[in-house]
PDB file of C-alpha atoms in Angstrom:
ATOM      1  CA  MET A   1     -33.434  93.792  15.193  1.00  0.00           C
ATOM      2  CA  TYR A   2     -34.602  97.349  15.275  1.00  0.00           C
ATOM      3  CA  THR A   3     -31.804  99.533  14.079  1.00  0.00           C
ATOM      4  CA  ASP A   4     -33.220 103.077  13.342  1.00  0.00           C
ATOM      5  CA  LEU A   5     -30.478 105.393  14.488  1.00  0.00           C
ATOM      6  CA  ASN A   6     -32.628 108.254  15.043  1.00  0.00           C
ATOM      7  CA  ARG A   7     -33.949 106.048  18.001  1.00  0.00           C
ATOM      8  CA  PRO A   8     -30.594 104.909  19.867  1.00  0.00           C
ATOM      9  CA  PRO A   9     -31.080 102.500  22.824  1.00  0.00           C
ATOM     10  CA  LEU A  10     -31.165 103.703  26.400  1.00  0.00           C
ATOM     11  CA  VAL A  11     -27.407 103.810  27.813  1.00  0.00           C
ATOM     12  CA  VAL A  12     -28.113 101.542  30.653  1.00  0.00           C
ATOM     13  CA  ASP A  13     -24.867 102.038  32.743  1.00  0.00           C
ATOM     14  CA  ALA A  14     -25.102 105.828  32.334  1.00  0.00           C
ATOM     15  CA  LEU A  15     -28.456 105.616  33.979  1.00  0.00           C
ATOM     16  CA  ARG A  16     -27.558 103.468  36.712  1.00  0.00           C
ATOM     17  CA  ARG A  17     -24.530 105.706  37.589  1.00  0.00           C
ATOM     18  CA  ALA A  18     -26.904 108.645  37.775  1.00  0.00           C
ATOM     19  CA  LEU A  19     -30.006 107.266  39.465  1.00  0.00           C
ATOM     20  CA  VAL A  20     -28.975 104.040  41.530  1.00  0.00           C
ATOM     21  CA  ARG A  21     -27.278 104.049  44.849  1.00  0.00           C
ATOM     22  CA  GLY A  22     -24.336 101.913  45.031  1.00  0.00           C
ATOM     23  CA  THR A  23     -23.031 102.013  41.549  1.00  0.00           C
ATOM     24  CA  ALA A  24     -19.481 102.207  40.988  1.00  0.00           C
ATOM     25  CA  GLY A  25     -18.964 105.980  40.246  1.00  0.00           C
ATOM     26  CA  GLY A  26     -22.483 106.893  40.722  1.00  0.00           C
ATOM     27  CA  ASP A  27     -24.264 108.854  43.483  1.00  0.00           C
ATOM     28  CA  PRO A  28     -24.088 107.153  46.756  1.00  0.00           C
ATOM     29  CA  ASP A  29     -27.605 108.836  48.043  1.00  0.00           C
ATOM     30  CA  ALA A  30     -29.482 108.042  44.806  1.00  0.00           C
ATOM     31  CA  PHE A  31     -33.011 107.172  45.467  1.00  0.00           C
ATOM     32  CA  TYR A  32     -33.083 103.930  43.609  1.00  0.00           C
ATOM     33  CA  SER A  33     -31.911 100.468  44.549  1.00  0.00           C
ATOM     34  CA  SER A  34     -31.776  98.911  40.918  1.00  0.00           C
ATOM     35  CA  LEU A  35     -32.467  99.836  37.399  1.00  0.00           C
ATOM     36  CA  ASP A  36     -32.833  97.444  34.349  1.00  0.00           C
ATOM     37  CA  VAL A  37     -33.623  97.933  30.676  1.00  0.00           C
ATOM     38  CA  VAL A  38     -35.197  95.206  28.345  1.00  0.00           C
ATOM     39  CA  ALA A  39     -35.384  94.835  24.874  1.00  0.00           C
ATOM     40  CA  GLU A  40     -39.113  93.962  24.661  1.00  0.00           C
ATOM     41  CA  THR A  41     -41.708  92.791  26.966  1.00  0.00           C
ATOM     42  CA  GLY A  42     -45.723  92.714  27.266  1.00  0.00           C
ATOM     43  CA  SER A  43     -46.038  94.896  30.069  1.00  0.00           C
ATOM     44  CA  THR A  44     -43.580  96.575  32.601  1.00  0.00           C
ATOM     45  CA  ASN A  45     -45.968  96.921  35.010  1.00  0.00           C
ATOM     46  CA  ALA A  46     -46.988  93.360  34.752  1.00  0.00           C
ATOM     47  CA  ASP A  47     -43.349  92.090  35.170  1.00  0.00           C
ATOM     48  CA  MET A  48     -42.736  94.665  38.293  1.00  0.00           C
ATOM     49  CA  LEU A  49     -45.866  93.148  39.902  1.00  0.00           C
ATOM     50  CA  ALA A  50     -44.445  89.619  39.550  1.00  0.00           C
ATOM     51  CA  ARG A  51     -41.102  90.748  40.850  1.00  0.00           C
ATOM     52  CA  ALA A  52     -43.136  92.501  43.659  1.00  0.00           C
ATOM     53  CA  VAL A  53     -43.536  89.175  45.564  1.00  0.00           C
ATOM     54  CA  ASP A  54     -39.803  89.580  46.879  1.00  0.00           C
ATOM     55  CA  SER A  55     -40.585  91.751  49.818  1.00  0.00           C
ATOM     56  CA  ALA A  56     -37.057  92.812  49.919  1.00  0.00           C
ATOM     57  CA  LEU A  57     -37.371  94.351  46.573  1.00  0.00           C
ATOM     58  CA  ASP A  58     -38.051  98.346  46.850  1.00  0.00           C
ATOM     59  CA  ARG A  59     -37.285 101.496  44.702  1.00  0.00           C
ATOM     60  CA  ALA A  60     -36.891  99.081  41.872  1.00  0.00           C
ATOM     61  CA  VAL A  61     -37.045 100.428  38.283  1.00  0.00           C
ATOM     62  CA  LEU A  62     -37.991  98.522  35.069  1.00  0.00           C
ATOM     63  CA  ILE A  63     -37.596  99.939  31.616  1.00  0.00           C
ATOM     64  CA  SER A  64     -38.650  98.366  28.045  1.00  0.00           C
ATOM     65  CA  GLU A  65     -37.507  99.618  24.898  1.00  0.00           C
ATOM     66  CA  PHE A  66     -40.759  98.023  23.413  1.00  0.00           C
ATOM     67  CA  GLN A  67     -44.055  96.911  24.891  1.00  0.00           C
ATOM     68  CA  ASP A  68     -46.524  94.883  22.973  1.00  0.00           C
ATOM     69  CA  HIS A  69     -48.901  94.883  25.949  1.00  0.00           C
ATOM     70  CA  GLY A  70     -48.907  98.059  27.540  1.00  0.00           C
ATOM     71  CA  ARG A  71     -51.798  98.930  29.736  1.00  0.00           C
ATOM     72  CA  GLY A  72     -53.491 102.255  30.571  1.00  0.00           C
ATOM     73  CA  ARG A  73     -56.440 103.155  32.704  1.00  0.00           C
ATOM     74  CA  HIS A  74     -59.673 101.157  32.307  1.00  0.00           C
ATOM     75  CA  ALA A  75     -57.382  98.409  30.803  1.00  0.00           C
ATOM     76  CA  ARG A  76     -56.847 100.333  27.798  1.00  0.00           C
ATOM     77  CA  SER A  77     -53.897  99.400  25.338  1.00  0.00           C
ATOM     78  CA  TRP A  78     -50.835 101.631  25.118  1.00  0.00           C
ATOM     79  CA  VAL A  79     -48.512 100.556  22.098  1.00  0.00           C
ATOM     80  CA  ALA A  80     -45.508 102.641  20.619  1.00  0.00           C
ATOM     81  CA  PRO A  81     -42.912 101.965  18.022  1.00  0.00           C
ATOM     82  CA  PRO A  82     -39.595 100.385  19.660  1.00  0.00           C
ATOM     83  CA  ARG A  83     -37.507 103.174  21.190  1.00  0.00           C
ATOM     84  CA  SER A  84     -39.942 105.931  20.407  1.00  0.00           C
ATOM     85  CA  ALA A  85     -41.243 106.112  23.907  1.00  0.00           C
ATOM     86  CA  VAL A  86     -40.353 106.034  27.809  1.00  0.00           C
ATOM     87  CA  SER A  87     -42.163 103.025  29.089  1.00  0.00           C
ATOM     88  CA  VAL A  88     -41.077 102.646  32.872  1.00  0.00           C
ATOM     89  CA  SER A  89     -42.453 101.016  35.896  1.00  0.00           C
ATOM     90  CA  VAL A  90     -41.304 101.658  39.663  1.00  0.00           C
ATOM     91  CA  LEU A  91     -41.909  99.455  42.582  1.00  0.00           C
ATOM     92  CA  LEU A  92     -42.584 101.491  45.634  1.00  0.00           C
ATOM     93  CA  ARG A  93     -42.840 100.196  49.296  1.00  0.00           C
ATOM     94  CA  MET A  94     -44.726 102.904  51.697  1.00  0.00           C
ATOM     95  CA  PRO A  95     -44.429 102.138  55.121  1.00  0.00           C
ATOM     96  CA  GLY A  96     -46.953 103.630  57.272  1.00  0.00           C
ATOM     97  CA  ILE A  97     -49.271 104.994  54.927  1.00  0.00           C
ATOM     98  CA  ASP A  98     -53.087 104.646  55.151  1.00  0.00           C
ATOM     99  CA  PRO A  99     -54.047 102.434  52.152  1.00  0.00           C
ATOM    100  CA  ALA A 100     -56.864 104.660  51.441  1.00  0.00           C
ATOM    101  CA  ASP A 101     -53.990 107.562  50.372  1.00  0.00           C
ATOM    102  CA  LEU A 102     -52.455 105.209  47.927  1.00  0.00           C
ATOM    103  CA  GLY A 103     -54.608 106.826  45.557  1.00  0.00           C
ATOM    104  CA  TRP A 104     -52.634 109.931  45.587  1.00  0.00           C
ATOM    105  CA  LEU A 105     -49.714 108.226  44.217  1.00  0.00           C
ATOM    106  CA  PRO A 106     -50.565 108.390  40.561  1.00  0.00           C
ATOM    107  CA  LEU A 107     -51.504 111.873  40.937  1.00  0.00           C
ATOM    108  CA  LEU A 108     -47.754 112.558  42.649  1.00  0.00           C
ATOM    109  CA  ALA A 109     -46.498 111.011  39.632  1.00  0.00           C
ATOM    110  CA  GLY A 110     -48.472 113.422  37.372  1.00  0.00           C
ATOM    111  CA  VAL A 111     -46.845 116.074  39.278  1.00  0.00           C
ATOM    112  CA  ALA A 112     -43.441 114.911  38.816  1.00  0.00           C
ATOM    113  CA  VAL A 113     -43.937 114.243  34.721  1.00  0.00           C
ATOM    114  CA  VAL A 114     -45.144 117.647  34.410  1.00  0.00           C
ATOM    115  CA  ASP A 115     -42.142 119.018  36.476  1.00  0.00           C
ATOM    116  CA  ALA A 116     -39.788 116.916  34.346  1.00  0.00           C
ATOM    117  CA  LEU A 117     -41.071 117.712  31.131  1.00  0.00           C
ATOM    118  CA  ARG A 118     -41.137 121.528  31.883  1.00  0.00           C
ATOM    119  CA  SER A 119     -37.709 121.537  33.039  1.00  0.00           C
ATOM    120  CA  VAL A 120     -35.756 119.683  30.508  1.00  0.00           C
ATOM    121  CA  ALA A 121     -38.088 119.533  27.337  1.00  0.00           C
ATOM    122  CA  GLU A 122     -39.415 122.864  27.961  1.00  0.00           C
ATOM    123  CA  VAL A 123     -42.725 122.254  27.065  1.00  0.00           C
ATOM    124  CA  ASP A 124     -46.148 123.797  28.690  1.00  0.00           C
ATOM    125  CA  ALA A 125     -47.177 120.575  30.381  1.00  0.00           C
ATOM    126  CA  VAL A 126     -50.063 120.153  32.376  1.00  0.00           C
ATOM    127  CA  LEU A 127     -52.353 117.513  34.184  1.00  0.00           C
ATOM    128  CA  LYS A 128     -55.953 116.486  33.193  1.00  0.00           C
ATOM    129  CA  TRP A 129     -57.609 114.878  35.939  1.00  0.00           C
ATOM    130  CA  PRO A 130     -56.804 112.545  37.442  1.00  0.00           C
ATOM    131  CA  ASN A 131     -53.365 111.761  35.581  1.00  0.00           C
ATOM    132  CA  ASP A 132     -53.068 112.345  32.013  1.00  0.00           C
ATOM    133  CA  VAL A 133     -50.140 114.795  30.688  1.00  0.00           C
ATOM    134  CA  LEU A 134     -51.073 117.142  28.288  1.00  0.00           C
ATOM    135  CA  ILE A 135     -49.411 119.493  25.746  1.00  0.00           C
ATOM    136  CA  GLY A 136     -51.398 121.969  23.923  1.00  0.00           C
ATOM    137  CA  GLY A 137     -54.367 119.972  24.948  1.00  0.00           C
ATOM    138  CA  ASN A 138     -53.054 116.517  23.594  1.00  0.00           C
ATOM    139  CA  LYS A 139     -52.134 113.730  25.556  1.00  0.00           C
ATOM    140  CA  VAL A 140     -48.117 113.024  25.804  1.00  0.00           C
ATOM    141  CA  ALA A 141     -48.185 110.796  28.816  1.00  0.00           C
ATOM    142  CA  GLY A 142     -50.262 108.477  31.002  1.00  0.00           C
ATOM    143  CA  ILE A 143     -49.709 106.967  34.248  1.00  0.00           C
ATOM    144  CA  LEU A 144     -50.931 103.724  35.924  1.00  0.00           C
ATOM    145  CA  ALA A 145     -50.476 102.664  39.563  1.00  0.00           C
ATOM    146  CA  GLU A 146     -51.587  99.121  40.772  1.00  0.00           C
ATOM    147  CA  VAL A 147     -51.278  98.001  44.039  1.00  0.00           C
ATOM    148  CA  ALA A 148     -48.854  95.048  44.732  1.00  0.00           C
ATOM    149  CA  ALA A 149     -49.829  94.572  48.627  1.00  0.00           C
ATOM    150  CA  THR A 150     -51.534  96.430  51.061  1.00  0.00           C
ATOM    151  CA  ALA A 151     -49.724  94.432  54.076  1.00  0.00           C
ATOM    152  CA  PRO A 152     -47.716  94.294  55.789  1.00  0.00           C
ATOM    153  CA  ILE A 153     -46.321  97.291  53.719  1.00  0.00           C
ATOM    154  CA  PRO A 154     -48.397  99.065  51.313  1.00  0.00           C
ATOM    155  CA  SER A 155     -46.858  98.524  47.924  1.00  0.00           C
ATOM    156  CA  VAL A 156     -47.680 100.046  44.643  1.00  0.00           C
ATOM    157  CA  VAL A 157     -46.138  99.575  41.024  1.00  0.00           C
ATOM    158  CA  LEU A 158     -46.271 102.678  39.246  1.00  0.00           C
ATOM    159  CA  GLY A 159     -46.071 102.795  35.325  1.00  0.00           C
ATOM    160  CA  ILE A 160     -45.283 105.849  33.108  1.00  0.00           C
ATOM    161  CA  GLY A 161     -45.725 105.789  29.656  1.00  0.00           C
ATOM    162  CA  LEU A 162     -44.332 108.763  27.551  1.00  0.00           C
ATOM    163  CA  ASN A 163     -44.704 109.465  24.010  1.00  0.00           C
ATOM    164  CA  VAL A 164     -41.043 110.965  22.825  1.00  0.00           C
ATOM    165  CA  SER A 165     -40.189 110.556  19.091  1.00  0.00           C
ATOM    166  CA  LEU A 166     -43.629 109.321  17.568  1.00  0.00           C
ATOM    167  CA  THR A 167     -44.583 110.872  14.409  1.00  0.00           C
ATOM    168  CA  GLU A 168     -48.117 112.158  13.666  1.00  0.00           C
ATOM    169  CA  SER A 169     -48.755 108.745  11.449  1.00  0.00           C
ATOM    170  CA  GLU A 170     -47.433 106.712  14.514  1.00  0.00           C
ATOM    171  CA  LEU A 171     -49.798 108.145  17.163  1.00  0.00           C
ATOM    172  CA  PRO A 172     -52.531 105.950  18.575  1.00  0.00           C
ATOM    173  CA  VAL A 173     -55.208 108.638  18.561  1.00  0.00           C
ATOM    174  CA  PRO A 174     -55.598 111.979  16.742  1.00  0.00           C
ATOM    175  CA  THR A 175     -55.735 113.348  20.485  1.00  0.00           C
ATOM    176  CA  ALA A 176     -52.140 112.106  21.137  1.00  0.00           C
ATOM    177  CA  THR A 177     -48.919 113.759  20.892  1.00  0.00           C
ATOM    178  CA  SER A 178     -45.264 113.410  21.481  1.00  0.00           C
ATOM    179  CA  LEU A 179     -42.337 115.433  22.707  1.00  0.00           C
ATOM    180  CA  ALA A 180     -40.922 115.623  19.017  1.00  0.00           C
ATOM    181  CA  LEU A 181     -44.380 117.027  17.568  1.00  0.00           C
ATOM    182  CA  ALA A 182     -44.738 119.465  20.480  1.00  0.00           C
ATOM    183  CA  GLY A 183     -41.087 121.051  19.718  1.00  0.00           C
ATOM    184  CA  ALA A 184     -39.621 119.751  22.996  1.00  0.00           C
ATOM    185  CA  ALA A 185     -36.058 121.180  23.283  1.00  0.00           C
ATOM    186  CA  THR A 186     -34.807 117.338  23.727  1.00  0.00           C
ATOM    187  CA  THR A 187     -36.076 114.175  22.739  1.00  0.00           C
ATOM    188  CA  ASP A 188     -33.059 112.221  23.978  1.00  0.00           C
ATOM    189  CA  ARG A 189     -34.626 109.381  26.017  1.00  0.00           C
ATOM    190  CA  ASP A 190     -31.685 109.188  28.549  1.00  0.00           C
ATOM    191  CA  THR A 191     -32.175 112.687  29.691  1.00  0.00           C
ATOM    192  CA  VAL A 192     -35.874 112.350  30.024  1.00  0.00           C
ATOM    193  CA  VAL A 193     -35.585 109.059  31.755  1.00  0.00           C
ATOM    194  CA  ARG A 194     -33.070 110.978  34.344  1.00  0.00           C
ATOM    195  CA  ALA A 195     -35.556 114.006  34.768  1.00  0.00           C
ATOM    196  CA  LEU A 196     -38.560 111.768  35.125  1.00  0.00           C
ATOM    197  CA  LEU A 197     -36.984 109.517  37.871  1.00  0.00           C
ATOM    198  CA  ARG A 198     -35.243 112.409  39.517  1.00  0.00           C
ATOM    199  CA  ALA A 199     -38.510 114.182  39.999  1.00  0.00           C
ATOM    200  CA  LEU A 200     -40.654 111.281  41.147  1.00  0.00           C
ATOM    201  CA  ALA A 201     -37.932 110.726  43.519  1.00  0.00           C
ATOM    202  CA  ALA A 202     -38.056 114.242  45.020  1.00  0.00           C
ATOM    203  CA  GLU A 203     -41.933 114.200  45.079  1.00  0.00           C
ATOM    204  CA  TRP A 204     -42.208 110.654  46.807  1.00  0.00           C
ATOM    205  CA  SER A 205     -39.372 111.623  49.286  1.00  0.00           C
ATOM    206  CA  LYS A 206     -41.217 115.103  49.969  1.00  0.00           C
ATOM    207  CA  TRP A 207     -44.591 113.171  50.716  1.00  0.00           C
ATOM    208  CA  ASN A 208     -42.493 110.421  52.904  1.00  0.00           C
ATOM    209  CA  ARG A 209     -40.842 113.261  55.143  1.00  0.00           C
ATOM    210  CA  ASN A 210     -44.387 115.007  55.539  1.00  0.00           C
ATOM    211  CA  GLY A 211     -45.579 111.709  56.827  1.00  0.00           C
ATOM    212  CA  TRP A 212     -47.821 110.751  54.129  1.00  0.00           C
ATOM    213  CA  ASP A 213     -49.916 114.149  54.788  1.00  0.00           C
ATOM    214  CA  THR A 214     -51.377 115.052  51.429  1.00  0.00           C
ATOM    215  CA  THR A 215     -51.939 118.745  51.828  1.00  0.00           C
ATOM    216  CA  ALA A 216     -49.021 120.174  50.398  1.00  0.00           C
ATOM    217  CA  LEU A 217     -49.173 117.477  47.403  1.00  0.00           C
ATOM    218  CA  ALA A 218     -52.771 118.385  46.979  1.00  0.00           C
ATOM    219  CA  GLU A 219     -51.632 122.088  46.423  1.00  0.00           C
ATOM    220  CA  SER A 220     -48.936 121.143  44.053  1.00  0.00           C
ATOM    221  CA  TYR A 221     -51.342 119.204  41.910  1.00  0.00           C
ATOM    222  CA  ARG A 222     -54.069 121.886  41.811  1.00  0.00           C
ATOM    223  CA  GLU A 223     -51.232 124.109  40.577  1.00  0.00           C
ATOM    224  CA  ARG A 224     -50.528 122.131  37.393  1.00  0.00           C
ATOM    225  CA  CYS A 225     -53.948 120.783  36.697  1.00  0.00           C
ATOM    226  CA  ALA A 226     -55.523 122.378  33.792  1.00  0.00           C
ATOM    227  CA  THR A 227     -58.964 120.429  34.204  1.00  0.00           C
ATOM    228  CA  ILE A 228     -59.749 122.904  37.107  1.00  0.00           C
ATOM    229  CA  GLY A 229     -62.059 125.557  35.826  1.00  0.00           C
ATOM    230  CA  GLN A 230     -62.824 123.828  32.537  1.00  0.00           C
ATOM    231  CA  ARG A 231     -66.324 122.931  31.336  1.00  0.00           C
ATOM    232  CA  VAL A 232     -66.116 118.986  31.442  1.00  0.00           C
ATOM    233  CA  ARG A 233     -67.878 115.975  30.652  1.00  0.00           C
ATOM    234  CA  ALA A 234     -67.596 112.887  32.879  1.00  0.00           C
ATOM    235  CA  GLU A 235     -68.142 109.610  31.736  1.00  0.00           C
ATOM    236  CA  LEU A 236     -69.272 107.888  35.045  1.00  0.00           C
ATOM    237  CA  PRO A 237     -68.903 103.990  35.701  1.00  0.00           C
ATOM    238  CA  GLY A 238     -71.944 102.261  34.897  1.00  0.00           C
ATOM    239  CA  GLY A 239     -72.728 104.340  31.776  1.00  0.00           C
ATOM    240  CA  GLY A 240     -73.951 107.677  33.516  1.00  0.00           C
ATOM    241  CA  GLU A 241     -72.664 111.147  32.271  1.00  0.00           C
ATOM    242  CA  LEU A 242     -72.375 114.566  34.354  1.00  0.00           C
ATOM    243  CA  LEU A 243     -71.800 117.856  32.406  1.00  0.00           C
ATOM    244  CA  GLY A 244     -70.632 120.631  34.435  1.00  0.00           C
ATOM    245  CA  THR A 245     -67.568 122.756  35.383  1.00  0.00           C
ATOM    246  CA  ALA A 246     -64.682 121.304  37.130  1.00  0.00           C
ATOM    247  CA  SER A 247     -64.306 123.585  40.410  1.00  0.00           C
ATOM    248  CA  GLY A 248     -61.524 122.016  42.318  1.00  0.00           C
ATOM    249  CA  ILE A 249     -59.825 118.733  43.582  1.00  0.00           C
ATOM    250  CA  ASP A 250     -60.793 117.585  47.148  1.00  0.00           C
ATOM    251  CA  ALA A 251     -58.803 116.146  49.920  1.00  0.00           C
ATOM    252  CA  GLN A 252     -59.350 112.731  48.513  1.00  0.00           C
ATOM    253  CA  GLY A 253     -58.071 113.600  45.058  1.00  0.00           C
ATOM    254  CA  ARG A 254     -61.401 113.453  43.426  1.00  0.00           C
ATOM    255  CA  ILE A 255     -62.410 116.023  40.892  1.00  0.00           C
ATOM    256  CA  VAL A 256     -65.274 118.474  42.046  1.00  0.00           C
ATOM    257  CA  ILE A 257     -67.956 119.171  39.457  1.00  0.00           C
ATOM    258  CA  SER A 258     -70.516 121.878  39.576  1.00  0.00           C
ATOM    259  CA  PRO A 259     -73.331 120.479  37.200  1.00  0.00           C
ATOM    260  CA  ASP A 260     -74.637 122.542  34.579  1.00  0.00           C
ATOM    261  CA  ASP A 261     -78.205 122.018  36.054  1.00  0.00           C
ATOM    262  CA  GLY A 262     -77.409 123.737  39.223  1.00  0.00           C
ATOM    263  CA  ARG A 263     -77.300 121.125  41.463  1.00  0.00           C
ATOM    264  CA  GLU A 264     -74.879 120.779  44.290  1.00  0.00           C
ATOM    265  CA  PRO A 265     -71.398 119.961  43.386  1.00  0.00           C
ATOM    266  CA  VAL A 266     -70.410 116.205  42.971  1.00  0.00           C
ATOM    267  CA  ALA A 267     -67.112 114.811  43.815  1.00  0.00           C
ATOM    268  CA  VAL A 268     -66.059 112.213  41.170  1.00  0.00           C
ATOM    269  CA  SER A 269     -63.670 109.438  42.034  1.00  0.00           C
ATOM    270  CA  ALA A 270     -63.667 107.540  39.010  1.00  0.00           C
ATOM    271  CA  GLY A 271     -64.450 107.993  35.043  1.00  0.00           C
ATOM    272  CA  ASP A 272     -63.309 109.607  31.835  1.00  0.00           C
ATOM    273  CA  ILE A 273     -62.954 113.258  31.734  1.00  0.00           C
ATOM    274  CA  THR A 274     -63.291 115.325  28.599  1.00  0.00           C
ATOM    275  CA  HIS A 275     -62.354 118.939  28.455  1.00  0.00           C
ATOM    276  CA  LEU A 276     -65.203 120.718  26.358  1.00  0.00           C
ATOM    277  CA  ARG A 277     -65.055 123.465  24.124  1.00  0.00           C
ATOM    278  CA  PRO A 278     -67.321 126.544  24.928  1.00  0.00           C
ATOM    279  CA  GLN A 279     -69.762 125.463  21.863  1.00  0.00           C
ATOM    280  CA  GLU A 280     -70.091 121.912  23.291  1.00  0.00           C
TER     281      GLU A 280
END
C-alpha cells in the first residue's frame, strides 16, 4: 500500500457533499449524479466508457488514485506516481447537440481547467491548441474526450489528467510540469478536484443554456489560447508538416495557420502543434 503522507488520499465523502446532488448534508442543486474514487485502475476513461452502456447513467465522475494505462491523445500513455495527480473521467449526455459539435467539448474542458487553476492554484495557466494546459510553456494537464454514443443521445466520456505534486525526476518528459514545480498556491488535490469539476459544470451548463451554440464558447477559448499569434509547426496526419503563424480558431474549433511561404491560411483539424522559438 502507498503510504506517503505528503500525498494523502482524496476525501471521498467531502467531495461527494460538495459535488453530488442528493448527498446528505450536501448541495441539493449540485451538478453531478455520482462520484467514485478507486485506488487503482488501468484507465478511468476506459472504465467510464464501459459504464456508459447504462443509459440512465449521466454526469457521473470516476477518479483514480493511480492509473497504469492512462491514455492521452493519439493513444499516448500517461502515468504518474500514486496520489501525485488528478486522474478523472466524467460521463456527459448531451441531448439535442449536433454530433458534429461534440469536438468542442474537450476545448470547453480546457477553458474550465485553465480557469480552475488560475483561481485556486493562482498559476498563469493557458491553452495550447487543442486542449493541452500549459504553465510557463510546459504541460501540466491534458484532456481526452471519447464518444460513448451518438444516438439516441450523444454521450461523451471526458478525461482530465493533471500533474499536481510530481517532482522533476517524476515528470514523464522534460516539457512537462506540475503544480508543485510551478509554485502553485495549493497542491491539495481535494481543493483542485472541486475547482476543476465545478468549473467544468459551469462551462457545460452555460453551453447547454445557449442551445449548444459555440459562439460564446469559441470566444472564451480564444481568450485563453496561447497558440494564437505563435509561430508553430503542425505535424499533420499522414506525415506532412506545416510551418507558419497560428492566426486564429475557426467556428469548427480548428487552428488556422498562415503558412510561412505566403499561401492562403490553412485550417488544421488534427495534428500535433509545437510552439516555435523565434530562431526555429
